[in-house]
Coordinates of C-alpha atoms and ligand atoms in Angstrom, one line a residue:
M6 CA 62.4 100.3 172.0
M7 CA 62.9 97.7 169.3
M8 CA 66.4 96.3 169.2
S9 CA 68.4 96.7 166.0
I10 CA 69.4 93.5 164.1
E11 CA 73.0 94.0 165.2
E12 CA 71.9 94.3 168.9
L13 CA 69.7 91.2 168.6
D14 CA 72.5 89.2 167.0
A15 CA 75.1 90.4 169.5
R16 CA 72.9 89.5 172.4
Y17 CA 71.2 86.3 171.2
V18 CA 73.3 84.5 168.5
L19 CA 76.4 82.5 169.4
N20 CA 79.3 84.5 168.3
T21 CA 80.8 82.2 165.6
Y22 CA 80.8 84.5 162.6
G23 CA 83.0 87.4 163.6
R24 CA 80.2 89.8 162.7
T25 CA 81.3 92.3 165.3
R26 CA 84.3 93.2 163.1
G27 CA 82.3 95.7 161.3
R28 CA 82.3 94.3 157.8
N29 CA 78.8 93.0 158.0
L30 CA 75.9 94.1 155.8
F31 CA 72.2 93.8 156.4
L32 CA 70.9 92.3 153.3
E33 CA 67.2 92.4 152.5
R34 CA 66.6 91.4 149.0
G35 CA 68.3 89.6 146.1
A36 CA 67.6 89.2 142.4
G37 CA 69.9 87.7 139.7
S38 CA 73.5 88.7 140.4
Y39 CA 72.6 91.5 142.8
V40 CA 71.6 91.9 146.5
W41 CA 70.3 95.0 148.2
D42 CA 70.9 96.3 151.7
G43 CA 68.3 97.9 154.1
E44 CA 69.1 101.3 152.6
G45 CA 68.4 100.3 149.1
Q46 CA 72.1 100.1 148.1
R47 CA 72.8 97.5 145.4
Y48 CA 75.7 95.2 145.4
L49 CA 77.0 92.9 142.6
D50 CA 77.4 89.6 144.5
L51 CA 80.6 87.6 143.8
V52 CA 80.3 85.8 147.1
G53 CA 77.2 84.0 146.1
G54 CA 76.2 82.8 149.5
L55 CA 79.6 81.1 149.6
A56 CA 79.2 79.2 146.3
V57 CA 75.5 78.5 146.9
N58 CA 73.8 80.8 144.5
L59 CA 74.7 79.1 141.2
L60 CA 71.7 80.6 139.5
G61 CA 72.0 84.0 141.3
H62 CA 69.4 85.1 143.8
C63 CA 65.7 84.1 143.8
H64 CA 65.7 82.3 140.5
P65 CA 62.1 82.2 139.3
Q66 CA 62.2 78.5 138.6
V67 CA 63.5 77.7 142.1
I68 CA 60.8 80.0 143.6
E69 CA 58.2 78.2 141.6
A70 CA 59.4 74.7 142.6
V71 CA 59.6 75.6 146.3
C72 CA 56.3 77.4 146.4
S73 CA 54.4 74.7 144.6
Q74 CA 55.9 71.9 146.8
V75 CA 55.3 73.9 150.0
R76 CA 51.6 73.9 149.0
E77 CA 51.5 70.1 148.5
L78 CA 53.7 68.6 151.2
I79 CA 56.6 70.1 153.3
H80 CA 57.9 67.2 155.3
V81 CA 57.1 63.6 156.1
S82 CA 60.4 61.9 157.1
N83 CA 62.2 59.0 155.4
L84 CA 59.8 56.5 156.8
Y85 CA 57.9 57.2 153.6
Y86 CA 58.6 57.6 149.9
T87 CA 58.3 61.0 148.2
R88 CA 58.6 61.5 144.5
P89 CA 60.9 64.6 144.5
Q90 CA 63.6 62.6 146.5
A91 CA 63.4 59.6 144.2
E92 CA 63.5 61.8 141.1
L93 CA 66.4 63.8 142.3
A94 CA 68.4 60.6 143.0
R95 CA 67.7 59.4 139.5
V96 CA 68.8 62.7 137.9
L97 CA 72.0 62.8 140.0
V98 CA 72.8 59.2 139.3
E99 CA 72.1 59.5 135.6
H100 CA 74.6 62.4 135.4
S101 CA 77.4 61.3 137.6
A102 CA 79.7 58.5 138.6
G103 CA 77.2 57.5 141.3
E104 CA 74.8 54.6 141.4
R105 CA 72.9 55.5 144.5
A106 CA 72.3 58.7 146.5
F107 CA 72.1 59.5 150.2
F108 CA 70.5 62.9 151.0
A109 CA 71.7 65.1 153.8
N110 CA 71.4 68.8 154.6
S111 CA 74.8 70.2 154.2
G112 CA 78.3 69.6 152.8
A113 CA 79.7 68.5 156.1
E114 CA 76.9 65.9 156.5
A115 CA 77.4 64.6 153.0
N116 CA 81.1 64.2 153.8
E117 CA 80.3 62.6 157.2
A118 CA 78.2 60.1 155.3
A119 CA 81.1 59.4 152.9
I120 CA 83.5 58.8 155.7
K121 CA 81.1 56.5 157.4
L122 CA 80.5 54.6 154.2
A123 CA 84.2 54.2 153.5
R124 CA 84.7 52.8 157.0
K125 CA 81.7 50.4 156.6
Y126 CA 83.1 49.3 153.2
H127 CA 86.3 48.1 154.9
H128 CA 84.9 47.1 158.2
P129 CA 86.4 45.5 160.2
G130 CA 89.9 46.6 159.7
R131 CA 90.7 49.7 157.6
Y132 CA 89.3 53.0 158.8
K133 CA 91.8 55.8 158.1
V134 CA 91.0 58.5 155.6
I135 CA 93.9 60.5 154.0
T136 CA 93.0 64.0 153.0
A137 CA 95.0 67.0 151.8
A138 CA 96.7 69.8 153.8
N139 CA 94.8 73.1 153.3
S140 CA 91.6 71.2 152.5
F141 CA 88.1 72.0 153.8
H142 CA 85.5 69.3 154.4
G143 CA 83.2 70.7 157.1
R144 CA 82.8 71.5 160.8
T145 CA 81.4 68.4 162.3
L146 CA 84.0 66.6 164.4
A147 CA 84.9 64.0 161.7
T148 CA 84.8 66.5 158.9
V149 CA 86.8 69.2 160.7
T150 CA 89.4 66.5 161.4
A151 CA 89.3 65.5 157.7
T152 CA 89.9 69.2 157.1
G153 CA 93.7 69.7 156.7
Q154 CA 93.9 73.0 158.5
E155 CA 94.8 73.2 162.2
K156 CA 93.1 76.6 162.7
Y157 CA 89.7 74.9 162.4
Q158 CA 90.6 72.1 164.9
Q159 CA 92.1 74.1 167.7
G160 CA 90.2 73.8 171.0
F161 CA 88.2 70.7 170.0
A162 CA 90.6 67.9 171.1
P163 CA 90.4 65.0 171.3
L164 CA 89.7 64.8 167.6
P165 CA 88.4 61.5 166.1
A166 CA 91.1 59.0 165.2
G167 CA 91.8 57.9 161.7
F168 CA 92.8 60.9 159.6
A169 CA 96.2 61.8 158.0
Y170 CA 97.2 64.6 155.6
G171 CA 99.1 64.5 152.4
R172 CA 100.2 67.6 150.5
F173 CA 97.8 68.7 147.7
N174 CA 99.3 68.0 144.2
D175 CA 102.1 65.9 145.8
L176 CA 101.2 62.2 145.0
A177 CA 104.3 60.8 146.8
S178 CA 103.1 62.4 150.1
F179 CA 99.8 60.4 149.8
E180 CA 101.6 57.2 148.8
Q181 CA 103.8 57.4 151.9
L182 CA 100.8 57.7 154.2
V183 CA 99.0 54.6 153.0
D184 CA 99.2 51.7 155.4
R185 CA 97.2 48.6 156.2
E186 CA 94.5 50.6 158.0
T187 CA 93.9 53.1 155.2
A188 CA 90.3 53.0 153.9
A189 CA 90.0 56.0 151.6
I190 CA 91.5 59.1 150.1
M191 CA 89.4 62.2 150.1
I192 CA 90.2 65.4 148.2
E193 CA 88.6 68.5 146.7
P194 CA 89.5 68.5 143.0
V195 CA 89.6 72.3 143.4
Q196 CA 90.3 73.4 146.9
G197 CA 87.8 76.1 147.7
E198 CA 88.1 77.5 151.3
G199 CA 91.8 76.9 151.2
G200 CA 92.2 79.5 148.5
I201 CA 91.2 78.0 145.1
Y202 CA 94.0 75.6 144.3
V203 CA 93.3 73.4 141.2
A204 CA 94.5 69.8 141.2
E205 CA 97.0 68.7 138.6
Q206 CA 96.1 65.9 136.1
S207 CA 99.0 63.7 137.2
F208 CA 98.0 64.1 140.9
I209 CA 94.3 63.1 140.3
R210 CA 95.3 60.2 138.0
G211 CA 97.9 59.1 140.4
L212 CA 95.4 59.1 143.3
R213 CA 93.0 56.9 141.2
E214 CA 95.8 54.5 140.5
L215 CA 97.0 54.4 144.1
C216 CA 93.4 53.7 145.3
D217 CA 93.0 50.9 142.7
R218 CA 96.4 49.4 143.6
E219 CA 95.7 49.5 147.4
G220 CA 92.0 48.8 147.3
L221 CA 91.0 52.2 148.7
L222 CA 88.0 54.2 148.0
L223 CA 88.6 57.5 146.2
I224 CA 86.3 60.3 147.5
F225 CA 85.9 63.6 145.7
D226 CA 84.4 66.4 147.7
E227 CA 82.7 68.5 145.1
V228 CA 80.6 70.4 147.7
Q229 CA 82.0 73.7 146.3
C230 CA 83.5 72.8 142.9
G231 CA 80.7 70.6 141.6
L232 CA 77.5 71.4 139.7
G233 CA 78.9 73.4 136.9
R234 CA 81.1 75.7 138.9
T235 CA 84.2 74.8 137.0
G236 CA 82.5 74.8 133.6
K237 CA 81.7 71.1 133.6
L238 CA 79.0 69.5 135.7
W239 CA 81.6 67.8 137.9
A240 CA 85.1 69.1 138.3
Y241 CA 86.4 65.5 138.0
E242 CA 85.4 65.6 134.3
H243 CA 88.3 67.9 133.6
W244 CA 90.7 65.1 134.5
G245 CA 88.7 62.1 133.2
V246 CA 89.0 60.3 136.5
L247 CA 86.0 58.9 138.3
P248 CA 85.6 58.8 142.1
D249 CA 84.1 55.9 144.1
L250 CA 82.2 58.4 146.3
L251 CA 81.2 61.9 145.3
T252 CA 79.8 64.5 147.6
T253 CA 78.1 67.8 146.7
A254 CA 75.9 70.4 148.5
K255 CA 76.1 74.2 148.4
G256 CA 74.5 75.1 145.0
L257 CA 72.3 72.0 144.6
G258 CA 69.2 73.4 146.3
G259 CA 69.3 76.9 144.8
G260 CA 69.7 78.3 148.3
M261 CA 67.7 75.5 150.1
P262 CA 69.9 73.4 152.5
I263 CA 70.9 70.1 150.9
G264 CA 73.9 67.8 150.7
V265 CA 74.2 64.5 148.8
L266 CA 76.6 61.5 148.8
L267 CA 76.7 59.6 145.6
A268 CA 78.1 56.1 145.9
G269 CA 79.5 54.5 142.8
S270 CA 79.2 50.8 141.9
K271 CA 81.8 49.5 144.4
A272 CA 80.1 51.1 147.4
A273 CA 76.5 51.5 146.4
E274 CA 75.2 48.4 148.3
I275 CA 77.3 48.9 151.5
F276 CA 74.8 50.9 153.6
K277 CA 71.9 48.8 154.9
P278 CA 68.7 50.0 156.6
G279 CA 69.7 51.6 159.9
D280 CA 73.3 52.3 159.0
H281 CA 72.8 56.0 158.4
A282 CA 69.9 58.4 158.4
S283 CA 68.8 62.1 158.5
T284 CA 65.5 63.4 159.6
F285 CA 65.4 66.2 157.0
G286 CA 67.6 64.6 154.4
G287 CA 65.8 64.3 151.1
N288 CA 63.0 66.6 152.2
P289 CA 60.5 67.1 149.3
V290 CA 60.9 70.9 149.3
T291 CA 64.7 71.0 149.0
C292 CA 64.6 68.1 146.5
R293 CA 62.1 70.0 144.3
A294 CA 64.3 73.1 144.4
A295 CA 67.3 70.9 143.5
L296 CA 65.4 69.4 140.5
A297 CA 64.7 72.9 139.3
V298 CA 68.4 73.8 139.6
L299 CA 69.6 70.7 137.8
Q300 CA 67.1 71.2 135.0
I301 CA 68.7 74.5 134.3
I302 CA 72.3 73.5 134.7
L303 CA 71.8 70.4 132.5
G304 CA 70.0 72.5 129.9
E305 CA 71.4 72.7 126.4
S306 CA 74.5 74.9 126.2
F307 CA 74.3 76.2 129.8
L308 CA 77.7 74.9 130.6
D309 CA 79.1 76.3 127.3
G310 CA 77.9 79.7 128.5
V311 CA 79.7 79.2 131.9
R312 CA 82.9 78.4 130.0
T313 CA 82.6 81.5 127.8
R314 CA 82.0 83.7 130.8
S315 CA 84.9 82.0 132.7
E316 CA 87.3 82.8 129.8
L317 CA 86.2 86.5 130.0
F318 CA 86.6 86.6 133.8
M319 CA 89.9 84.7 134.0
N320 CA 91.4 86.8 131.2
G321 CA 90.3 89.9 133.1
L322 CA 91.9 88.6 136.4
E323 CA 95.0 87.8 134.5
R324 CA 95.2 91.4 133.2
L325 CA 94.9 92.6 136.8
H326 CA 97.7 90.2 137.7
S327 CA 100.0 91.6 135.1
S328 CA 99.0 95.2 135.6
Y329 CA 99.7 95.1 139.3
P330 CA 102.6 92.7 139.7
G331 CA 103.7 94.4 142.9
L332 CA 100.3 93.8 144.4
V333 CA 98.9 90.7 142.9
M334 CA 101.1 87.6 143.3
E335 CA 99.0 85.0 141.5
K336 CA 95.7 84.4 139.7
R337 CA 94.1 81.0 140.2
G338 CA 90.9 79.2 139.2
L339 CA 88.8 77.1 137.0
G340 CA 85.5 77.9 135.5
L341 CA 83.8 80.6 137.6
M342 CA 85.8 79.7 140.8
A343 CA 88.7 82.1 141.0
A344 CA 91.1 83.8 143.3
L345 CA 93.7 86.6 143.3
E346 CA 96.5 86.1 145.8
L347 CA 98.1 89.3 147.0
H348 CA 101.7 89.8 148.1
Q349 CA 100.7 91.8 151.2
P350 CA 97.9 91.1 153.8
L351 CA 95.5 93.5 152.1
A352 CA 92.6 91.1 151.3
A353 CA 90.3 92.5 154.0
A354 CA 91.0 96.1 153.0
A355 CA 90.3 95.1 149.3
Q356 CA 87.1 93.4 150.3
R357 CA 86.0 96.5 152.3
S358 CA 86.9 98.8 149.5
C359 CA 85.0 96.6 146.9
Q360 CA 82.0 96.6 149.2
E361 CA 82.0 100.4 149.4
K362 CA 81.9 100.5 145.6
G363 CA 79.0 98.0 145.4
L364 CA 80.9 94.8 144.8
L365 CA 80.9 91.8 147.2
V366 CA 84.0 89.6 147.2
N367 CA 85.3 87.3 149.8
A368 CA 88.7 87.7 151.6
I369 CA 90.2 84.3 152.6
G370 CA 92.8 84.6 155.2
E371 CA 94.9 87.8 154.9
R372 CA 96.0 87.7 151.3
I373 CA 93.5 85.9 149.1
L374 CA 90.4 87.3 147.4
R375 CA 88.0 84.7 146.2
F376 CA 85.3 85.1 143.5
L377 CA 82.3 82.8 143.2
P378 CA 79.9 84.6 140.8
P379 CA 76.6 83.1 139.8
L380 CA 77.0 80.8 136.8
T381 CA 74.3 82.9 135.2
I382 CA 76.2 86.2 135.6
A383 CA 76.0 88.5 132.5
E384 CA 79.2 89.3 130.7
A385 CA 78.5 93.1 131.3
E386 CA 78.3 92.3 135.1
L387 CA 81.7 90.5 135.0
E388 CA 83.2 93.5 133.2
Q389 CA 81.7 95.7 135.9
A390 CA 83.2 93.6 138.6
L391 CA 86.6 93.6 136.9
A392 CA 86.4 97.4 136.5
T393 CA 85.7 97.8 140.2
L394 CA 88.5 95.5 141.1
E395 CA 90.8 97.5 139.0
V396 CA 89.9 100.7 140.8
V397 CA 90.3 99.0 144.2
L398 CA 93.7 97.6 143.3
S399 CA 94.9 100.9 141.9
T400 CA 94.1 102.6 145.2
L401 CA 95.7 99.8 147.2
G402 CA 98.8 99.6 145.0
Ligands
LIG822 C1 84.7 71.6 149.8 C2 83.8 71.7 150.9 N1 83.4 70.7 151.6 C3 82.5 70.8 152.7 C4 82.1 72.0 153.1 C5 81.1 72.1 154.2 O1 79.9 72.4 153.8 P1 78.7 72.9 154.8 O2 79.2 74.2 155.3 O3 77.5 72.9 153.9 O4 78.6 71.9 155.9 C6 82.5 73.1 152.4 C7 82.0 74.5 152.8 O5 82.6 75.5 152.5 C8 83.3 73.0 151.3 O6 83.7 74.1 150.6

């Protein structure tokens, strides 16, 4: 007899995703802000493939880009030039603090490239990277060490040397860590996996000044908060502070795996042939998908629309915060990247209850609910999500 998906997964897939805890759905189809399970049940998706589906599911222009590229050329390696990669580099550079791009396949790989570039920039000598407590930079050995959360590091010792952790929004804690071996400071302008914490202006400005004073590279990890998610193309635009290295990934490929490191003028000529590489990085299909995504995000008034929808959503979350003060401790966020922190460890229960009511949200840890709607979500869909959340909170409270 044919095994069920659950049986196949339990038997053949390494058990890294906690799927056996019974909150898993079998998703078969997606369109716009919705996904459907195998029984035809529809869900409004505020998880968005963990910040990937900026344009919702199966956006027609992404489909068109991928399908037409797949018919022409799927893969050739970086031994050769391909137009989609070169064009994508141009568009990204023209719209960022970067001068040159390196293409990878994920956020962790983009950050790994940034860490290597920072070390090469200072080589020989400085090699340490200071990151923030509660940050998330990926799961490779270097990026999980850059990640300032012990829970992700346990069991993998010895971790690579050369990482230290300041406290987010505490400039002095970073200043104290800088020594003669420090090469770079890396932060997420809005911490995502850590629970949606927004950097303060004085912190970001202070980090820039500190890096300039000490000759360090400033790296912004905009894997999650970049590409319009905060209502501006790059989160750093909110603070008017430019990084030396910028990484992004997640939403760039419209669901296709891609990551990119953008190196600004100081660091753009550091990597030489052979210093770094990726077999799939800059693959023409993913690059065509990314060009389609950027064309939409950079389109006239797209980001104005994100800011309008953000205001509606943030006001709604604030109303929930003030209506249920005994339950909701805090509302945080920027643009369409938001969280409600609960007083009690009820996030998983809230997530389950939302799911039963046709709304997908993401519980982080025990007390935080994270919301990453598509940037294209309709106002009526946001109202619907807020109404469901209200029902869920009223039953939990
Ligand atoms: C800020 C940030 N950096 C890096 C990563 C790692 O990206 P990936 O899972 O694509 O390797 C993530 C993933 O959640 C992230 O949020």
